[in-house]
Amino acid sequence: MNINNVSLTISAVRKNQYPQNFFPEIAFAGRSNVGKSSLINKMLNRKSLARVSSKPGKTATINFYNIDDKLNLVDLPGYGFARVSPQEKKKWAVMIDEYLNTRDKLKQVILLVDSRHKPTEDDKTMLNFIRHVCDRAVIIATKFDKLKKSEQETSIRTIISELSLSGDDVIIPFSTINGLGVEELWCFINEEIMQ
Ligand code: GTP
Ligand code: MG
């Protein structure tokens, strides 16, 4: 995809702050540190549009990116970060629930899972939320560059079976280091979301 102008429209914590444009929207969900912000940068070929950190809990707001006045990409705050108070967990849940259940132009929530680990209970819970608002599951297996060749197939199989993927569901291995999955994800977005 040929991209000219990308910008952060807003970092929102509640509905009345969401952008009022009518572009189709794709949101990225997943555990803290799984690579959501890095994936957005990689997809847009920008080094540090979305803030990335080796420490989990970097993205704490719902960040809306405008792609050429055609598409919104949304970086959701991560979950499963151990050092989080019950109040913060509650704030996260309210924010995510409000977003998922009220956003009309939301075409797909894409779930990122770490290809090196078995999906967590939190990942399964998140996928359940997603299944309530999306017809299919789209899963990104992140940090694929960290796997040995011999581990790659097992990783995909484990994700498929742990998350009970089937039918129309999609899984894409991804790496910000070697660009694996960038093309495939753009093809999916162009063919299945933008049509
Ligand atoms: P939160 O904002 O806390 O929810 O995290 P996030 O999901 O946005 O993760 P982020 O993009 O900040 O990345 C976390 C760490 O993983 C950073 O140190 C990234 O450099 C690293 N990382 C992300 N994607 C990849 C990848 O494909 N390969 C490798 N090797 N590292 C990656
Ligand atoms: Mg982030």
mmCIF file of C-alpha atoms and ligand atoms in Angstrom:
data_model
loop_
_atom_site.group_PDB
_atom_site.id
_atom_site.type_symbol
_atom_site.label_atom_id
_atom_site.label_comp_id
_atom_site.label_asym_id
_atom_site.label_seq_id
_atom_site.Cartn_x
_atom_site.Cartn_y
_atom_site.Cartn_z
ATOM 1 C CA MET A 1 0.000 0.000 0.000
ATOM 2 C CA ASN A 2 1.278 3.412 -0.923
ATOM 3 C CA ILE A 3 1.067 5.631 2.160
ATOM 4 C CA ASN A 4 1.606 9.386 2.133
ATOM 5 C CA ASN A 5 0.269 10.995 5.277
ATOM 6 C CA VAL A 6 -0.067 9.377 8.646
ATOM 7 C CA SER A 7 -0.714 11.146 11.910
ATOM 8 C CA LEU A 8 -1.840 10.526 15.464
ATOM 9 C CA THR A 9 -5.362 11.956 15.508
ATOM 10 C CA ILE A 10 -5.868 11.625 19.252
ATOM 11 C CA SER A 11 -4.978 9.663 22.365
ATOM 12 C CA ALA A 12 -8.390 9.015 23.871
ATOM 13 C CA VAL A 13 -9.601 7.605 27.168
ATOM 14 C CA ARG A 14 -13.318 8.014 26.610
ATOM 15 C CA LYS A 15 -15.879 7.942 23.848
ATOM 16 C CA ASN A 16 -16.440 11.670 23.410
ATOM 17 C CA GLN A 17 -12.741 11.986 22.495
ATOM 18 C CA TYR A 18 -12.847 9.455 19.646
ATOM 19 C CA PRO A 19 -12.312 11.003 16.204
ATOM 20 C CA GLN A 20 -15.507 11.843 14.403
ATOM 21 C CA ASN A 21 -14.389 10.752 10.940
ATOM 22 C CA PHE A 22 -16.072 7.942 9.044
ATOM 23 C CA PHE A 23 -13.082 5.963 7.811
ATOM 24 C CA PRO A 24 -13.062 2.212 8.280
ATOM 25 C CA GLU A 25 -11.190 1.329 11.444
ATOM 26 C CA ILE A 26 -8.906 -1.518 12.521
ATOM 27 C CA ALA A 27 -7.801 -1.928 16.138
ATOM 28 C CA PHE A 28 -4.847 -3.876 17.523
ATOM 29 C CA ALA A 29 -5.241 -5.626 20.871
ATOM 30 C CA GLY A 30 -2.937 -7.831 22.923
ATOM 31 C CA ARG A 31 -0.817 -8.189 26.019
ATOM 32 C CA SER A 32 1.502 -5.401 27.097
ATOM 33 C CA ASN A 33 4.835 -5.715 25.312
ATOM 34 C CA VAL A 34 3.515 -8.101 22.628
ATOM 35 C CA GLY A 35 4.416 -5.574 19.909
ATOM 36 C CA LYS A 36 1.246 -3.629 18.993
ATOM 37 C CA SER A 37 2.885 -0.206 18.701
ATOM 38 C CA SER A 38 5.890 -1.707 16.892
ATOM 39 C CA LEU A 39 3.575 -3.391 14.385
ATOM 40 C CA ILE A 40 1.817 -0.104 13.644
ATOM 41 C CA ASN A 41 5.151 1.618 13.017
ATOM 42 C CA LYS A 42 6.298 -1.234 10.780
ATOM 43 C CA MET A 43 3.063 -1.295 8.778
ATOM 44 C CA LEU A 44 3.363 2.451 8.196
ATOM 45 C CA ASN A 45 7.102 2.384 7.630
ATOM 46 C CA ARG A 46 7.625 4.973 10.379
ATOM 47 C CA LYS A 47 10.304 4.536 13.031
ATOM 48 C CA SER A 48 8.648 6.049 16.052
ATOM 49 C CA LEU A 49 5.155 7.291 15.253
ATOM 50 C CA ALA A 50 3.727 4.966 17.912
ATOM 51 C CA ARG A 51 5.791 4.999 21.103
ATOM 52 C CA VAL A 52 7.527 1.681 21.755
ATOM 53 C CA SER A 53 9.174 0.477 24.944
ATOM 54 C CA SER A 54 10.938 -2.616 26.236
ATOM 55 C CA LYS A 55 8.996 -2.056 29.469
ATOM 56 C CA PRO A 56 5.366 -3.227 29.382
ATOM 57 C CA GLY A 57 2.538 -0.739 29.885
ATOM 58 C CA LYS A 58 3.778 1.896 27.447
ATOM 59 C CA THR A 59 0.499 2.548 25.647
ATOM 60 C CA ALA A 60 -2.123 3.485 28.250
ATOM 61 C CA THR A 61 -4.618 5.302 26.026
ATOM 62 C CA ILE A 62 -6.547 4.445 22.864
ATOM 63 C CA ASN A 63 -4.405 5.947 20.117
ATOM 64 C CA PHE A 64 -6.071 6.667 16.768
ATOM 65 C CA TYR A 65 -3.869 7.000 13.676
ATOM 66 C CA ASN A 66 -5.211 8.522 10.470
ATOM 67 C CA ILE A 67 -3.864 6.850 7.321
ATOM 68 C CA ASP A 68 -4.270 9.106 4.280
ATOM 69 C CA ASP A 69 -7.832 10.059 5.251
ATOM 70 C CA LYS A 70 -8.845 6.519 4.273
ATOM 71 C CA LEU A 71 -8.339 4.325 7.279
ATOM 72 C CA ASN A 72 -7.934 4.556 11.046
ATOM 73 C CA LEU A 73 -5.495 2.246 12.796
ATOM 74 C CA VAL A 74 -6.031 2.037 16.535
ATOM 75 C CA ASP A 75 -3.404 1.079 19.113
ATOM 76 C CA LEU A 76 -5.198 -0.266 22.190
ATOM 77 C CA PRO A 77 -3.618 -0.308 25.654
ATOM 78 C CA GLY A 78 -2.148 -3.702 26.523
ATOM 79 C CA TYR A 79 -3.303 -6.064 29.264
ATOM 80 C CA GLY A 80 -1.722 -8.721 31.482
ATOM 81 C CA PHE A 81 0.956 -6.456 32.866
ATOM 82 C CA ALA A 82 1.720 -7.736 36.392
ATOM 83 C CA ARG A 83 2.402 -4.412 38.126
ATOM 84 C CA VAL A 84 -1.069 -2.965 37.699
ATOM 85 C CA SER A 85 -3.426 -1.979 40.524
ATOM 86 C CA PRO A 86 -7.056 -3.218 40.617
ATOM 87 C CA GLN A 87 -8.176 0.378 39.888
ATOM 88 C CA GLU A 88 -6.026 0.501 36.761
ATOM 89 C CA LYS A 89 -7.348 -2.876 35.622
ATOM 90 C CA LYS A 90 -10.886 -1.595 36.055
ATOM 91 C CA LYS A 91 -10.055 1.577 34.098
ATOM 92 C CA TRP A 92 -8.622 -0.575 31.279
ATOM 93 C CA ALA A 93 -11.710 -2.808 31.191
ATOM 94 C CA VAL A 94 -14.117 0.141 31.068
ATOM 95 C CA MET A 95 -12.088 1.832 28.313
ATOM 96 C CA ILE A 96 -11.866 -1.325 26.153
ATOM 97 C CA ASP A 97 -15.496 -2.265 26.719
ATOM 98 C CA GLU A 98 -16.700 1.206 25.742
ATOM 99 C CA TYR A 99 -14.524 1.204 22.627
ATOM 100 C CA LEU A 100 -15.467 -2.287 21.397
ATOM 101 C CA ASN A 101 -19.158 -1.847 21.998
ATOM 102 C CA THR A 102 -19.764 1.631 20.639
ATOM 103 C CA ARG A 103 -17.479 2.112 17.656
ATOM 104 C CA ASP A 104 -19.617 1.911 14.521
ATOM 105 C CA LYS A 105 -16.859 1.977 11.924
ATOM 106 C CA LEU A 106 -14.809 -0.719 13.624
ATOM 107 C CA LYS A 107 -14.237 -3.342 10.919
ATOM 108 C CA GLN A 108 -11.862 -5.667 12.721
ATOM 109 C CA VAL A 109 -10.041 -6.044 15.997
ATOM 110 C CA ILE A 110 -6.771 -7.846 15.358
ATOM 111 C CA LEU A 111 -5.341 -9.823 18.288
ATOM 112 C CA LEU A 112 -1.568 -9.989 18.689
ATOM 113 C CA VAL A 113 -0.054 -12.945 20.538
ATOM 114 C CA ASP A 114 3.618 -13.631 21.226
ATOM 115 C CA SER A 115 4.726 -16.484 18.952
ATOM 116 C CA ARG A 116 7.191 -17.719 21.603
ATOM 117 C CA HIS A 117 4.558 -18.443 24.232
ATOM 118 C CA LYS A 118 1.289 -20.291 24.590
ATOM 119 C CA PRO A 119 -1.626 -17.807 24.462
ATOM 120 C CA THR A 120 -2.586 -16.755 28.006
ATOM 121 C CA GLU A 121 -5.993 -16.842 29.709
ATOM 122 C CA ASP A 122 -6.136 -13.064 29.158
ATOM 123 C CA ASP A 123 -5.591 -13.641 25.413
ATOM 124 C CA LYS A 124 -8.513 -16.095 25.383
ATOM 125 C CA THR A 125 -10.731 -13.630 27.255
ATOM 126 C CA MET A 126 -9.779 -10.859 24.823
ATOM 127 C CA LEU A 127 -10.574 -13.097 21.854
ATOM 128 C CA ASN A 128 -14.001 -13.771 23.360
ATOM 129 C CA PHE A 129 -14.657 -10.016 23.525
ATOM 130 C CA ILE A 130 -13.512 -9.723 19.917
ATOM 131 C CA ARG A 131 -15.788 -12.547 18.767
ATOM 132 C CA HIS A 132 -18.761 -10.595 20.103
ATOM 133 C CA VAL A 133 -18.067 -7.705 17.733
ATOM 134 C CA CYS A 134 -16.243 -9.297 14.759
ATOM 135 C CA ASP A 135 -17.297 -12.140 12.466
ATOM 136 C CA ARG A 136 -13.853 -13.679 12.385
ATOM 137 C CA ALA A 137 -10.662 -13.840 14.403
ATOM 138 C CA VAL A 138 -7.531 -12.278 12.906
ATOM 139 C CA ILE A 139 -4.433 -13.231 14.897
ATOM 140 C CA ILE A 140 -0.896 -11.913 14.502
ATOM 141 C CA ALA A 141 1.898 -14.130 15.854
ATOM 142 C CA THR A 142 4.490 -11.502 16.825
ATOM 143 C CA LYS A 143 8.298 -11.622 17.228
ATOM 144 C CA PHE A 144 8.545 -14.518 14.772
ATOM 145 C CA ASP A 145 12.212 -13.658 14.174
ATOM 146 C CA LYS A 146 12.929 -14.919 17.685
ATOM 147 C CA LEU A 147 11.882 -18.482 16.794
ATOM 148 C CA LYS A 148 14.160 -21.119 15.355
ATOM 149 C CA LYS A 149 12.981 -22.624 12.061
ATOM 150 C CA SER A 150 12.159 -25.842 13.881
ATOM 151 C CA GLU A 151 9.896 -23.979 16.350
ATOM 152 C CA GLN A 152 7.839 -22.039 13.832
ATOM 153 C CA GLU A 153 5.284 -24.666 12.874
ATOM 154 C CA THR A 154 4.703 -25.730 16.481
ATOM 155 C CA SER A 155 4.126 -22.107 17.454
ATOM 156 C CA ILE A 156 1.404 -21.626 14.833
ATOM 157 C CA ARG A 157 -0.230 -24.948 15.694
ATOM 158 C CA THR A 158 -0.247 -24.125 19.397
ATOM 159 C CA ILE A 159 -1.895 -20.762 18.773
ATOM 160 C CA ILE A 160 -4.518 -22.337 16.493
ATOM 161 C CA SER A 161 -5.414 -25.026 19.000
ATOM 162 C CA GLU A 162 -5.254 -22.893 22.171
ATOM 163 C CA LEU A 163 -7.440 -20.186 20.638
ATOM 164 C CA SER A 164 -9.709 -22.737 18.876
ATOM 165 C CA LEU A 165 -9.272 -21.037 15.494
ATOM 166 C CA SER A 166 -11.179 -22.423 12.529
ATOM 167 C CA GLY A 167 -13.066 -21.627 9.337
ATOM 168 C CA ASP A 168 -12.728 -18.003 8.329
ATOM 169 C CA ASP A 169 -10.179 -17.150 11.023
ATOM 170 C CA VAL A 170 -6.784 -15.848 9.923
ATOM 171 C CA ILE A 171 -3.331 -16.165 11.484
ATOM 172 C CA ILE A 172 -0.324 -14.198 10.212
ATOM 173 C CA PRO A 173 3.259 -14.643 11.472
ATOM 174 C CA PHE A 174 4.893 -11.228 11.889
ATOM 175 C CA SER A 175 8.290 -9.684 12.576
ATOM 176 C CA THR A 176 9.297 -6.053 12.785
ATOM 177 C CA ILE A 177 12.918 -7.155 12.380
ATOM 178 C CA ASN A 178 12.688 -8.846 8.977
ATOM 179 C CA GLY A 179 9.327 -7.557 7.725
ATOM 180 C CA LEU A 180 7.611 -10.941 7.728
ATOM 181 C CA GLY A 181 3.828 -10.512 7.527
ATOM 182 C CA VAL A 182 3.748 -6.824 6.529
ATOM 183 C CA GLU A 183 2.730 -7.548 2.958
ATOM 184 C CA GLU A 184 0.267 -10.255 3.976
ATOM 185 C CA LEU A 185 -1.438 -8.002 6.523
ATOM 186 C CA TRP A 186 -1.747 -5.139 4.017
ATOM 187 C CA CYS A 187 -3.236 -7.561 1.459
ATOM 188 C CA PHE A 188 -5.737 -8.726 4.039
ATOM 189 C CA ILE A 189 -6.645 -5.134 4.949
ATOM 190 C CA ASN A 190 -7.021 -4.091 1.309
ATOM 191 C CA GLU A 191 -9.011 -7.109 0.212
ATOM 192 C CA GLU A 192 -11.128 -7.880 3.253
ATOM 193 C CA ILE A 193 -11.528 -4.557 5.061
ATOM 194 C CA MET A 194 -11.304 -1.729 2.530
ATOM 195 C CA GLN A 195 -13.616 -3.357 -0.036
HETATM 196 P P1 GTP B 1 2.211 -1.824 25.412
HETATM 197 O O1 GTP B 1 2.196 -0.455 24.830
HETATM 198 O O2 GTP B 1 2.867 -1.905 26.766
HETATM 199 O O3 GTP B 1 0.859 -2.480 25.429
HETATM 200 O O4 GTP B 1 3.194 -2.759 24.495
HETATM 201 P P2 GTP B 1 3.148 -2.994 22.907
HETATM 202 O O5 GTP B 1 2.325 -4.209 22.620
HETATM 203 O O6 GTP B 1 2.777 -1.756 22.187
HETATM 204 O O7 GTP B 1 4.683 -3.403 22.599
HETATM 205 P P3 GTP B 1 5.820 -2.520 21.889
HETATM 206 O O8 GTP B 1 5.487 -2.299 20.455
HETATM 207 O O9 GTP B 1 6.113 -1.340 22.730
HETATM 208 O O10 GTP B 1 7.051 -3.556 21.893
HETATM 209 C C1 GTP B 1 7.554 -4.136 23.064
HETATM 210 C C2 GTP B 1 8.980 -4.629 22.842
HETATM 211 O O11 GTP B 1 8.996 -5.706 21.903
HETATM 212 C C3 GTP B 1 9.929 -3.575 22.274
HETATM 213 O O12 GTP B 1 11.183 -3.709 22.914
HETATM 214 C C4 GTP B 1 10.013 -3.923 20.792
HETATM 215 O O13 GTP B 1 11.227 -3.513 20.206
HETATM 216 C C5 GTP B 1 9.914 -5.451 20.833
HETATM 217 N N1 GTP B 1 9.353 -6.031 19.574
HETATM 218 C C6 GTP B 1 8.170 -5.732 19.018
HETATM 219 N N2 GTP B 1 7.967 -6.442 17.873
HETATM 220 C C7 GTP B 1 9.068 -7.213 17.711
HETATM 221 C C8 GTP B 1 9.478 -8.181 16.713
HETATM 222 O O14 GTP B 1 8.782 -8.492 15.727
HETATM 223 N N3 GTP B 1 10.689 -8.787 16.896
HETATM 224 C C9 GTP B 1 11.492 -8.504 17.964
HETATM 225 N N4 GTP B 1 12.647 -9.158 18.059
HETATM 226 N N5 GTP B 1 11.139 -7.598 18.914
HETATM 227 C C10 GTP B 1 9.964 -6.957 18.795
HETATM 228 MG MG MG B 2 2.204 0.074 22.874
#
